[in-house]
Short mmCIF file of C-alpha atoms and ligand atoms in Angstrom, two decimals:
data_model
loop_
_atom_site.label_atom_id
_atom_site.label_comp_id
_atom_site.label_asym_id
_atom_site.label_seq_id
_atom_site.Cartn_x
_atom_site.Cartn_y
_atom_site.Cartn_z
CA MET A 1 105.68 99.51 93.96
CA SER A 2 106.12 97.78 90.92
CA ALA A 3 103.78 97.99 87.91
CA GLY A 4 103.44 94.25 88.46
CA HIS A 5 101.37 95.01 91.81
CA GLY A 6 98.94 97.01 90.11
CA PHE A 7 98.59 94.02 87.75
CA LEU A 8 98.43 91.19 90.24
CA HIS A 9 96.32 93.00 92.90
CA ARG A 10 93.43 94.06 90.77
CA PRO A 11 90.82 93.15 93.29
CA GLY A 12 88.23 90.43 92.13
CA ASP A 13 90.61 89.02 89.53
CA SER A 14 90.03 85.51 90.74
CA PRO A 15 88.49 83.37 93.33
CA VAL A 16 91.75 83.53 95.30
CA HIS A 17 91.87 87.37 94.91
CA ARG A 18 88.24 87.47 96.18
CA LEU A 19 88.87 85.43 99.52
CA THR A 20 89.02 87.85 102.47
CA PRO A 21 92.52 88.86 103.47
CA GLN A 22 92.22 87.36 106.87
CA THR A 23 91.24 83.91 105.22
CA LYS A 24 94.30 84.02 103.20
CA ILE A 25 96.58 85.12 106.15
CA VAL A 26 95.12 82.28 108.26
CA ALA A 27 95.63 79.79 105.21
CA THR A 28 99.15 80.88 104.75
CA VAL A 29 100.16 80.62 108.35
CA VAL A 30 98.47 77.07 108.62
CA ALA A 31 100.16 75.89 105.36
CA VAL A 32 103.67 77.25 106.50
CA LEU A 33 103.29 75.38 109.95
CA CYS A 34 102.17 72.23 108.09
CA VAL A 35 105.19 72.41 105.72
CA VAL A 36 107.46 73.02 108.92
CA ALA A 37 105.97 70.13 110.92
CA THR A 38 106.18 67.67 108.07
CA PRO A 39 108.98 64.97 108.67
CA ARG A 40 111.71 65.66 106.15
CA GLU A 41 111.71 62.01 104.87
CA ALA A 42 107.91 62.45 103.79
CA PHE A 43 109.00 63.39 100.29
CA TRP A 44 105.58 62.75 98.90
CA ALA A 45 103.95 65.15 101.18
CA PHE A 46 106.33 67.99 99.83
CA GLY A 47 105.19 67.00 96.46
CA VAL A 48 101.65 67.36 97.38
CA TYR A 49 102.11 70.90 98.95
CA LEU A 50 103.87 72.04 95.65
CA LEU A 51 100.83 70.57 93.60
CA ALA A 52 98.40 72.48 95.90
CA LEU A 53 100.45 75.72 95.34
CA THR A 54 100.56 75.15 91.60
CA ALA A 55 96.82 74.64 91.69
CA VAL A 56 96.26 78.11 93.58
CA TRP A 57 98.61 79.84 91.15
CA ALA A 58 96.61 78.47 88.19
CA VAL A 59 93.31 79.59 89.62
CA ALA A 60 94.76 83.06 90.61
CA ARG A 61 96.45 83.45 87.21
CA VAL A 62 99.70 84.40 88.82
CA PRO A 63 102.43 83.94 86.28
CA VAL A 64 105.37 81.45 87.59
CA ARG A 65 108.18 84.04 86.54
CA TRP A 66 106.78 86.39 89.19
CA PHE A 67 107.86 83.90 91.82
CA ALA A 68 110.96 83.01 90.06
CA ALA A 69 112.27 86.57 90.27
CA ARG A 70 111.34 86.94 93.87
CA SER A 71 112.86 83.68 94.99
CA VAL A 72 116.18 85.16 94.49
CA ILE A 73 116.19 86.11 98.11
CA GLU A 74 116.47 82.49 98.94
CA ALA A 75 119.93 82.17 97.31
CA PRO A 76 121.91 82.11 100.58
CA PHE A 77 119.75 79.18 101.94
CA VAL A 78 120.13 77.27 98.76
CA LEU A 79 123.87 77.61 98.96
CA LEU A 80 123.89 76.35 102.53
CA ALA A 81 121.57 73.23 101.58
CA LEU A 82 124.07 72.54 98.68
CA LEU A 83 126.93 72.63 100.97
CA LEU A 84 125.64 70.53 103.70
CA PRO A 85 125.80 67.19 101.89
CA PHE A 86 129.72 67.64 101.44
CA THR A 87 130.24 69.08 104.92
CA GLY A 88 127.86 67.03 106.92
CA ALA A 89 129.04 64.26 109.53
CA GLY A 90 127.80 60.48 109.94
CA ASP A 91 127.59 57.75 107.22
CA ARG A 92 128.85 58.66 103.77
CA VAL A 93 128.04 57.29 100.31
CA ASP A 94 129.60 57.60 96.84
CA VAL A 95 127.52 59.56 94.38
CA LEU A 96 129.40 59.73 90.97
CA GLY A 97 132.60 59.34 92.74
CA VAL A 98 132.07 62.16 95.35
CA SER A 99 131.73 61.19 98.92
CA VAL A 100 128.41 62.44 100.21
CA SER A 101 127.14 62.49 103.95
CA GLU A 102 123.66 60.90 104.32
CA GLU A 103 122.75 63.26 107.18
CA GLY A 104 124.03 66.38 105.35
CA ALA A 105 122.11 65.51 102.25
CA LEU A 106 118.77 64.95 104.29
CA ALA A 107 119.46 68.35 106.32
CA GLY A 108 120.11 70.18 102.99
CA TRP A 109 117.01 68.83 101.75
CA ASN A 110 115.18 69.77 104.77
CA ILE A 111 116.27 73.32 104.36
CA LEU A 112 115.54 73.51 100.61
CA ALA A 113 112.17 71.81 100.74
CA LYS A 114 110.71 73.75 103.59
CA GLY A 115 112.30 77.22 102.99
CA THR A 116 111.29 77.11 99.27
CA LEU A 117 107.61 75.86 100.10
CA GLY A 118 107.50 78.36 102.93
CA LEU A 119 108.65 81.28 100.78
CA LEU A 120 106.32 80.33 97.92
CA THR A 121 103.27 80.20 100.01
CA SER A 122 104.14 83.70 101.61
CA LEU A 123 104.69 84.92 98.05
CA THR A 124 101.40 83.61 97.04
CA LEU A 125 99.74 85.53 99.64
CA ALA A 126 101.59 88.62 98.61
CA ALA A 127 100.73 88.00 94.84
CA THR A 128 96.98 87.89 95.48
CA THR A 129 96.44 90.35 98.21
CA ALA A 130 97.38 94.19 98.17
CA PRO A 131 99.77 95.18 100.99
CA GLN A 132 97.17 97.46 102.59
CA ASP A 133 94.64 94.47 102.63
CA ILE A 134 97.16 92.39 104.23
CA LEU A 135 97.32 94.93 107.01
CA LEU A 136 93.53 95.32 107.09
CA GLY A 137 93.49 91.44 107.42
CA LEU A 138 95.79 91.55 110.36
CA GLN A 139 93.82 94.02 111.93
CA ARG A 140 90.67 92.16 111.69
CA LEU A 141 92.49 89.30 113.12
CA ARG A 142 92.87 91.44 116.17
CA MET A 143 96.43 91.88 115.93
CA PRO A 144 97.77 94.56 118.55
CA SER A 145 97.36 97.90 116.82
CA VAL A 146 100.92 99.07 117.64
CA MET A 147 102.15 96.04 115.53
CA ILE A 148 99.79 97.07 112.63
CA THR A 149 101.15 100.75 112.66
CA ILE A 150 104.74 99.36 112.66
CA ALA A 151 103.87 97.01 109.76
CA THR A 152 102.27 99.87 107.81
CA LEU A 153 104.84 102.36 108.24
CA MET A 154 107.50 99.72 107.44
CA LEU A 155 105.75 98.84 104.13
CA ARG A 156 105.58 102.65 103.29
CA TYR A 157 109.17 103.03 104.26
CA ALA A 158 110.17 100.21 101.94
CA GLU A 159 108.25 101.72 99.10
CA VAL A 160 110.08 105.11 99.89
CA ILE A 161 113.43 103.52 99.72
CA VAL A 162 112.65 101.67 96.46
CA GLY A 163 111.32 104.97 94.97
CA GLU A 164 114.31 106.94 96.18
CA ALA A 165 116.68 104.06 94.98
CA LYS A 166 115.05 104.14 91.42
CA ARG A 167 115.39 107.97 91.21
CA MET A 168 119.20 107.83 92.29
CA ARG A 169 119.88 105.11 89.68
CA VAL A 170 118.19 107.11 87.03
CA ALA A 171 120.32 110.16 88.06
CA ARG A 172 123.42 108.07 88.06
CA ILE A 173 122.73 106.38 84.90
CA SER A 174 122.13 109.65 83.21
CA ARG A 175 125.38 111.00 84.14
CA GLY A 176 127.28 107.98 82.45
CA ASP A 177 127.53 105.51 85.39
CA ASP A 178 126.52 101.83 84.91
CA PRO A 179 125.69 100.27 88.49
CA ARG A 180 125.83 96.84 86.92
CA PHE A 181 129.67 97.15 86.73
CA LEU A 182 131.81 95.87 89.68
CA TRP A 183 134.21 98.81 89.75
CA GLN A 184 131.19 101.10 90.48
CA LEU A 185 130.73 99.30 93.79
CA GLY A 186 132.40 102.25 95.69
CA ALA A 187 129.98 104.63 94.03
CA THR A 188 127.04 102.26 94.79
CA ALA A 189 128.08 101.87 98.48
CA ARG A 190 128.22 105.72 98.96
CA GLY A 191 124.82 106.00 97.23
CA ILE A 192 123.42 103.64 99.66
CA GLY A 193 124.45 105.95 102.55
CA SER A 194 122.61 109.01 101.04
CA LEU A 195 119.81 106.66 100.05
CA PHE A 196 118.93 105.97 103.73
CA ILE A 197 119.33 109.72 104.71
CA ARG A 198 117.04 110.89 101.66
CA SER A 199 114.58 108.04 102.35
CA TYR A 200 114.34 109.20 106.14
CA GLU A 201 113.54 112.66 105.25
CA ARG A 202 111.11 111.80 102.55
CA GLY A 203 109.49 109.38 104.92
CA GLU A 204 108.89 112.20 107.39
CA ARG A 205 107.19 114.27 104.70
CA VAL A 206 105.11 111.24 103.65
CA HIS A 207 103.99 110.84 107.27
CA LEU A 208 103.06 114.52 107.49
CA ALA A 209 101.05 113.98 104.40
CA MET A 210 99.33 110.97 105.66
CA VAL A 211 98.62 112.55 109.10
CA SER A 212 97.09 115.69 107.18
CA ARG A 213 94.57 113.24 105.55
CA GLY A 214 93.23 111.82 108.67
CA TRP A 215 95.67 108.95 109.36
CA THR A 216 95.52 108.11 113.00
CA GLY A 217 97.72 104.80 112.89
CA ARG A 218 95.18 102.43 111.95
CA MET A 219 94.00 100.99 108.38
CA PRO A 220 90.58 102.30 107.69
CA ASP A 221 88.25 99.22 108.24
CA GLY A 222 84.48 98.81 107.15
CA GLY A 223 81.49 100.42 108.80
CA GLY A 224 80.93 103.54 110.62
CA SER A 225 80.53 106.92 109.07
CA PRO A 226 82.23 110.20 109.21
CA GLU A 227 81.54 112.16 112.56
CA VAL A 228 80.91 115.47 111.23
CA VAL A 229 80.71 118.51 113.39
CA ALA A 230 78.43 121.13 111.76
CA PRO A 231 80.47 124.19 110.90
CA GLN A 232 79.12 127.45 112.11
CA ARG A 233 77.61 129.21 109.22
CA SER A 234 78.24 132.63 110.60
CA ALA A 235 81.86 132.20 111.36
CA PRO A 236 84.72 133.04 108.78
CA ALA A 237 86.34 130.13 107.06
CA LEU A 238 89.55 130.84 109.05
CA VAL A 239 90.71 133.02 111.88
CA VAL A 240 94.20 133.38 113.08
CA GLU A 241 95.14 135.40 116.00
CA ARG A 242 98.65 136.15 117.38
CA LEU A 243 100.01 132.78 116.13
CA ALA A 244 103.78 132.43 117.32
CA TYR A 245 105.63 129.37 117.04
CA ALA A 246 109.27 128.10 117.66
CA TYR A 247 110.69 124.86 116.47
CA PRO A 248 111.91 122.24 119.16
CA ASP A 249 115.47 123.45 118.33
CA GLY A 250 114.70 127.03 119.56
CA HIS A 251 114.26 128.57 116.10
CA GLN A 252 111.34 131.06 116.29
CA ALA A 253 109.58 130.85 112.84
CA LEU A 254 106.36 132.57 113.52
CA PHE A 255 106.07 135.93 115.52
CA GLY A 256 102.45 136.61 115.82
CA ILE A 257 100.27 136.11 112.45
CA ASN A 258 96.99 137.83 112.35
CA LEU A 259 94.69 136.57 109.42
CA THR A 260 90.86 136.31 108.73
CA VAL A 261 89.74 134.63 105.58
CA GLU A 262 86.09 134.57 104.65
CA ARG A 263 84.16 131.75 102.98
CA GLY A 264 84.90 131.38 99.31
CA GLU A 265 87.93 133.71 99.27
CA ARG A 266 90.98 132.63 97.31
CA VAL A 267 94.03 134.06 99.22
CA ALA A 268 97.63 133.90 97.92
CA VAL A 269 100.21 133.66 100.68
CA LEU A 270 103.49 135.22 99.46
CA GLY A 271 107.13 135.86 100.88
CA PRO A 272 110.58 135.35 100.67
CA ASN A 273 112.46 131.97 101.30
CA GLY A 274 112.33 131.16 105.08
CA ALA A 275 109.63 133.78 105.80
CA GLY A 276 107.44 131.21 107.69
CA LYS A 277 104.73 130.36 105.10
CA THR A 278 105.06 126.66 105.34
CA THR A 279 105.20 126.75 109.03
CA PHE A 280 102.09 128.94 109.10
CA VAL A 281 100.31 126.50 106.78
CA LEU A 282 101.10 123.53 108.76
CA HIS A 283 99.25 125.24 111.81
CA LEU A 284 96.02 125.32 109.87
CA ASN A 285 95.26 121.57 110.15
CA GLY A 286 97.24 120.94 113.39
CA VAL A 287 100.26 119.19 111.88
CA LEU A 288 102.27 121.81 113.88
CA GLY A 289 100.99 123.00 117.28
CA GLY A 290 102.11 123.83 120.73
CA GLY A 291 102.77 127.64 119.94
CA SER A 292 100.84 130.34 121.16
CA GLY A 293 97.78 132.23 119.78
CA ARG A 294 94.52 130.97 118.13
CA VAL A 295 93.44 129.26 114.96
CA GLU A 296 90.05 128.62 114.13
CA VAL A 297 88.38 126.92 111.18
CA ALA A 298 84.80 127.77 110.57
CA GLY A 299 84.48 128.31 114.29
CA LEU A 300 86.06 125.23 115.34
CA PRO A 301 89.42 125.76 117.30
CA VAL A 302 92.48 123.87 116.10
CA ALA A 303 92.93 121.75 119.25
CA LYS A 304 93.86 118.19 120.00
CA GLU A 305 90.30 117.03 120.51
CA HIS A 306 89.12 118.32 117.23
CA LEU A 307 92.07 117.47 115.06
CA LYS A 308 90.27 114.73 113.06
CA GLU A 309 87.40 117.07 112.12
CA ILE A 310 89.79 120.00 111.44
CA ARG A 311 91.81 117.81 109.08
CA ARG A 312 88.56 116.88 107.35
CA ARG A 313 87.90 120.59 106.91
CA VAL A 314 91.27 121.69 105.74
CA GLY A 315 93.01 119.85 103.01
CA VAL A 316 96.71 120.51 102.49
CA VAL A 317 98.26 119.59 99.05
CA PHE A 318 101.86 119.42 99.73
CA GLN A 319 104.56 120.81 97.37
CA ASP A 320 106.20 117.55 96.38
CA PRO A 321 103.14 115.17 95.08
CA ASP A 322 105.55 112.13 95.72
CA ASP A 323 104.99 112.89 99.42
CA GLN A 324 101.26 112.68 99.03
CA LEU A 325 101.10 109.44 96.70
CA PHE A 326 102.17 106.25 98.03
CA LEU A 327 99.89 103.33 97.42
CA PRO A 328 99.80 101.08 94.54
CA THR A 329 97.17 102.85 92.24
CA ALA A 330 96.02 106.56 91.97
CA ARG A 331 92.59 105.48 92.89
CA GLN A 332 93.76 103.87 96.22
CA ASP A 333 95.82 107.11 96.96
CA VAL A 334 92.63 109.20 96.25
CA ALA A 335 90.47 106.92 98.51
CA PHE A 336 92.98 106.95 101.42
CA GLY A 337 91.74 110.25 102.92
CA PRO A 338 87.92 109.82 102.80
CA ALA A 339 88.37 106.17 104.11
CA ASN A 340 90.22 107.52 107.06
CA PHE A 341 87.42 109.84 107.62
CA GLY A 342 84.90 107.05 107.44
CA LEU A 343 83.44 106.74 104.09
CA ARG A 344 82.89 103.17 102.64
CA GLY A 345 81.49 101.20 99.77
CA ALA A 346 79.55 103.09 97.13
CA GLU A 347 79.83 106.39 98.69
CA LEU A 348 83.61 106.19 98.74
CA ASP A 349 83.79 105.03 95.18
CA GLU A 350 81.65 108.01 94.11
CA ARG A 351 83.80 110.35 96.01
CA VAL A 352 86.82 108.95 94.43
CA ASP A 353 85.31 109.10 90.96
CA HIS A 354 84.16 112.68 91.56
CA ALA A 355 87.58 113.99 92.70
CA LEU A 356 89.47 112.10 89.83
CA ARG A 357 87.02 113.74 87.35
CA ALA A 358 87.45 117.22 88.90
CA VAL A 359 91.22 117.08 88.00
CA GLY A 360 90.66 115.40 84.63
CA MET A 361 92.42 112.05 85.71
CA GLU A 362 89.40 109.70 85.65
CA GLU A 363 91.06 107.56 83.01
CA PHE A 364 94.31 107.18 85.10
CA GLY A 365 92.79 105.76 88.43
CA ASP A 366 94.30 102.20 87.86
CA ARG A 367 97.67 103.48 86.86
CA SER A 368 100.62 103.40 89.51
CA PRO A 369 101.34 107.06 90.52
CA LEU A 370 104.86 106.14 89.99
CA HIS A 371 104.31 106.03 86.08
CA LEU A 372 102.54 109.40 85.96
CA SER A 373 104.16 112.35 84.56
CA GLY A 374 104.93 115.30 86.93
CA GLY A 375 101.89 117.28 85.94
CA GLN A 376 99.63 114.23 86.34
CA ARG A 377 101.05 113.45 89.62
CA ARG A 378 100.29 116.97 90.88
CA ARG A 379 96.57 116.57 89.76
CA VAL A 380 96.20 113.37 91.35
CA ALA A 381 97.78 114.72 94.61
CA LEU A 382 95.16 117.46 94.33
CA ALA A 383 92.46 114.83 93.86
CA THR A 384 93.57 113.01 97.02
CA VAL A 385 92.85 116.08 98.99
CA LEU A 386 89.57 117.13 97.02
CA ALA A 387 88.18 113.67 97.72
CA CYS A 388 88.31 114.58 101.45
CA ASP A 389 85.85 117.30 100.55
CA PRO A 390 87.71 120.09 102.64
CA GLU A 391 86.16 123.33 103.23
CA ILE A 392 89.65 125.07 102.92
CA LEU A 393 92.05 123.98 100.38
CA VAL A 394 95.72 124.88 101.14
CA LEU A 395 98.13 124.44 98.36
CA ASP A 396 101.86 124.64 98.87
CA GLU A 397 103.65 125.96 95.56
CA PRO A 398 101.14 124.27 93.26
CA SER A 399 102.97 125.49 89.98
CA ALA A 400 106.37 124.34 91.07
CA ASN A 401 108.16 122.30 88.29
CA LEU A 402 105.09 122.37 86.00
CA GLU A 403 105.53 123.02 82.13
CA PRO A 404 103.40 126.02 80.92
CA VAL A 405 100.45 123.80 79.58
CA ALA A 406 100.24 121.89 82.94
CA ARG A 407 100.47 125.03 84.95
CA ARG A 408 97.70 126.53 82.85
CA GLU A 409 95.56 123.37 83.01
CA LEU A 410 96.04 123.23 86.85
CA ALA A 411 94.81 126.81 86.93
CA GLU A 412 91.70 126.00 85.19
CA VAL A 413 91.08 123.18 87.60
CA LEU A 414 91.68 125.35 90.67
CA LEU A 415 89.47 128.16 89.25
CA GLY A 416 86.69 125.78 88.72
CA LEU A 417 86.67 124.58 92.34
CA ASP A 418 84.14 126.40 94.55
CA ARG A 419 85.96 126.62 97.92
CA THR A 420 88.08 128.77 100.26
CA MET A 421 91.49 128.52 99.12
CA LEU A 422 95.03 129.55 100.41
CA MET A 423 97.98 129.24 98.04
CA VAL A 424 101.46 129.47 99.14
CA THR A 425 103.57 130.58 96.00
CA HIS A 426 106.63 132.25 94.70
CA ASP A 427 104.86 132.40 91.28
CA LEU A 428 103.48 135.91 91.36
CA PRO A 429 101.65 135.89 88.03
CA TYR A 430 100.04 132.82 89.29
CA ALA A 431 98.78 134.47 92.38
CA LEU A 432 97.50 137.31 90.32
CA GLN A 433 95.60 134.84 88.03
CA LEU A 434 94.22 132.62 90.81
CA CYS A 435 93.78 134.82 93.94
CA PRO A 436 92.08 138.31 94.19
CA ARG A 437 93.75 138.79 97.64
CA SER A 438 97.23 138.32 98.81
CA VAL A 439 98.92 138.47 102.22
CA LEU A 440 102.67 138.97 102.32
CA ILE A 441 104.55 137.20 105.31
CA ASP A 442 108.00 137.95 106.27
CA GLY A 443 110.07 137.38 109.44
CA GLY A 444 107.17 135.36 110.69
CA VAL A 445 104.55 138.23 110.50
CA VAL A 446 102.05 139.47 108.00
CA VAL A 447 103.60 142.69 106.66
CA ALA A 448 100.93 143.44 103.97
CA ASP A 449 97.35 142.13 103.10
CA GLY A 450 95.23 143.47 100.27
CA PRO A 451 94.13 143.03 96.67
CA THR A 452 96.86 140.98 94.73
CA ARG A 453 96.96 143.42 91.89
CA GLU A 454 97.67 146.34 94.24
CA LEU A 455 100.41 144.48 96.24
CA LEU A 456 102.01 143.17 93.17
CA ALA A 457 102.09 146.83 91.73
CA ASP A 458 103.91 148.32 94.66
CA THR A 459 107.46 147.81 93.48
CA GLY A 460 108.91 149.15 96.69
CA LEU A 461 107.07 146.85 98.96
CA LEU A 462 108.18 143.59 96.48
CA ALA A 463 111.87 144.89 96.64
CA GLN A 464 111.69 145.30 100.43
CA HIS A 465 110.78 141.65 100.82
CA ARG A 466 112.80 140.08 98.16
CA LEU A 467 109.93 139.58 95.72
CA GLU A 468 110.19 140.24 91.92
CA LEU A 469 107.83 140.00 89.12
CA PRO A 470 109.26 138.13 86.23
CA PHE A 471 111.27 139.88 83.43
CA GLY A 472 108.74 141.50 81.03
CA PHE A 473 105.83 141.39 83.35
CA ARG A 474 104.37 144.76 84.32
CA LEU A 475 101.35 145.90 86.27
CA ASP A 476 100.17 149.42 85.76
N1 LIG B 1 112.08 121.72 111.44
C1 LIG B 1 112.66 122.87 111.44
N2 LIG B 1 113.39 123.00 112.57
C2 LIG B 1 113.95 124.30 112.90
N3 LIG B 1 113.85 125.35 111.99
C3 LIG B 1 112.97 125.29 110.92
C4 LIG B 1 112.43 124.04 110.69
N4 LIG B 1 111.66 124.13 109.55
C5 LIG B 1 111.79 125.35 109.03
N5 LIG B 1 112.53 126.06 109.86
C6 LIG B 1 112.99 127.39 109.89
O1 LIG B 1 111.92 128.23 110.12
C7 LIG B 1 111.82 129.39 109.18
C8 LIG B 1 110.63 129.38 108.31
O2 LIG B 1 110.72 128.22 107.61
P1 LIG B 1 109.37 127.90 106.63
O3 LIG B 1 109.66 126.65 105.88
O4 LIG B 1 108.11 128.03 107.06
O5 LIG B 1 109.60 129.12 105.42
P2 LIG B 1 108.79 129.26 104.04
O6 LIG B 1 108.52 130.77 104.02
O7 LIG B 1 107.95 128.30 103.76
O8 LIG B 1 110.35 129.16 103.03
P3 LIG B 1 110.23 128.84 101.42
O9 LIG B 1 109.74 129.83 100.70
O10 LIG B 1 111.77 128.54 101.34
O11 LIG B 1 109.63 127.40 101.34
C9 LIG B 1 113.07 129.40 108.43
O12 LIG B 1 114.11 130.08 109.07
C10 LIG B 1 113.45 127.72 108.58
O13 LIG B 1 114.86 127.70 108.62
#
């Protein structure tokens, strides 16, 4: 998403912005059909359409240059339209000494006028309606849900590709490459190949993060309230018994995890690379399942019929904040989860404000997540999960890639939260600072469970499981 989207789609910008998305979609379709059905010789009618569009742009205050930049996609059609007068059949006339086909000229004009007006009409819709509102409009117009899902994922995938392309471009330019030059075309072509592979992988991770925040394949629409199953007050926050799991390729990652976490506990999940920590964590909100054993969240079994409620109760903050942030503004990203769980209107706004305030990002709500620093993105990613008001907060490597100050600030935010927390981390001092208790997972089982200070002071245990305190860090 470009910065322009945030600017263009600020709701309530103008009377055009304030129209419901379904009104704008219907108006767009009707306008395009009228343009297409207009006889090509009715030149005056095309002039009227253009005037009407200009009036809409003036009311909506959309800069003309926004359209100019996006009209580039019409270039192949313009080329065809310009060729037709010279290549067309039928009667020919002389224009400035060049022989031009009358029929060809009219056909070229037909393509140019209708194509341009059709494109400008569609762009007007895109300029005044946020992508997710267009999807919502289509849904309200009773478009089949499978098509809405496909459109939503296509939109998200397009954003993923643009994001990856930007990152790869920055990486290439910073290594002395200049993609504008023709002789770099080979490198550009190779880049496009890896772009699609990377985008596919990121798309998978983004989908996981969407599912974790209650995404069921439909855009959240008005009305309704969250269906909340009251947690059993007496039950522990989390009970895991004999949890075993093999990936579809047959790789057995978990061999029987046992763990009980009481309400309000903060527990670090430690272990070497490939120990099974992420696999374990993805079972807590049912993103992974189908293995054997039992997982219960506040007395409610993690099972298909309870998934929505489970995902409301267990909030997972993924390792890479970019997997969690995908909408044009931070606010919209934070609202995504609670809206999926049924919150609307003032209640939703309040929840979003509260979550942004909790992570100290209230002033960044209208910014595009793409324009935030790494530490700020991590805080917004945390807010996207806090906004769902989960009983258990699961954090995967929260301190990864953070500068020392951002790392400390995040610790302060986390320490200020009053909820059950599981934190997967390789950052042992962070575990010590934030979590009084730690479990050590290796080879798909829990090999140690106890006070963090005691575990980290056991140098033999750490060495046996490829864990190491940072240089100069001692626990006596
Ligand atoms: N999609 C998958 N298909 C098959 N095997 C997988 C898949 N994802 C992970 N694994 C394997 O499962 C095991 C546990 O992986 P997992 O990601 O849970 O480890 P981890 O403890 O989180 O590691 P790290 O600290 O490196 O993030 C590893 O051997 C890994 O190679």
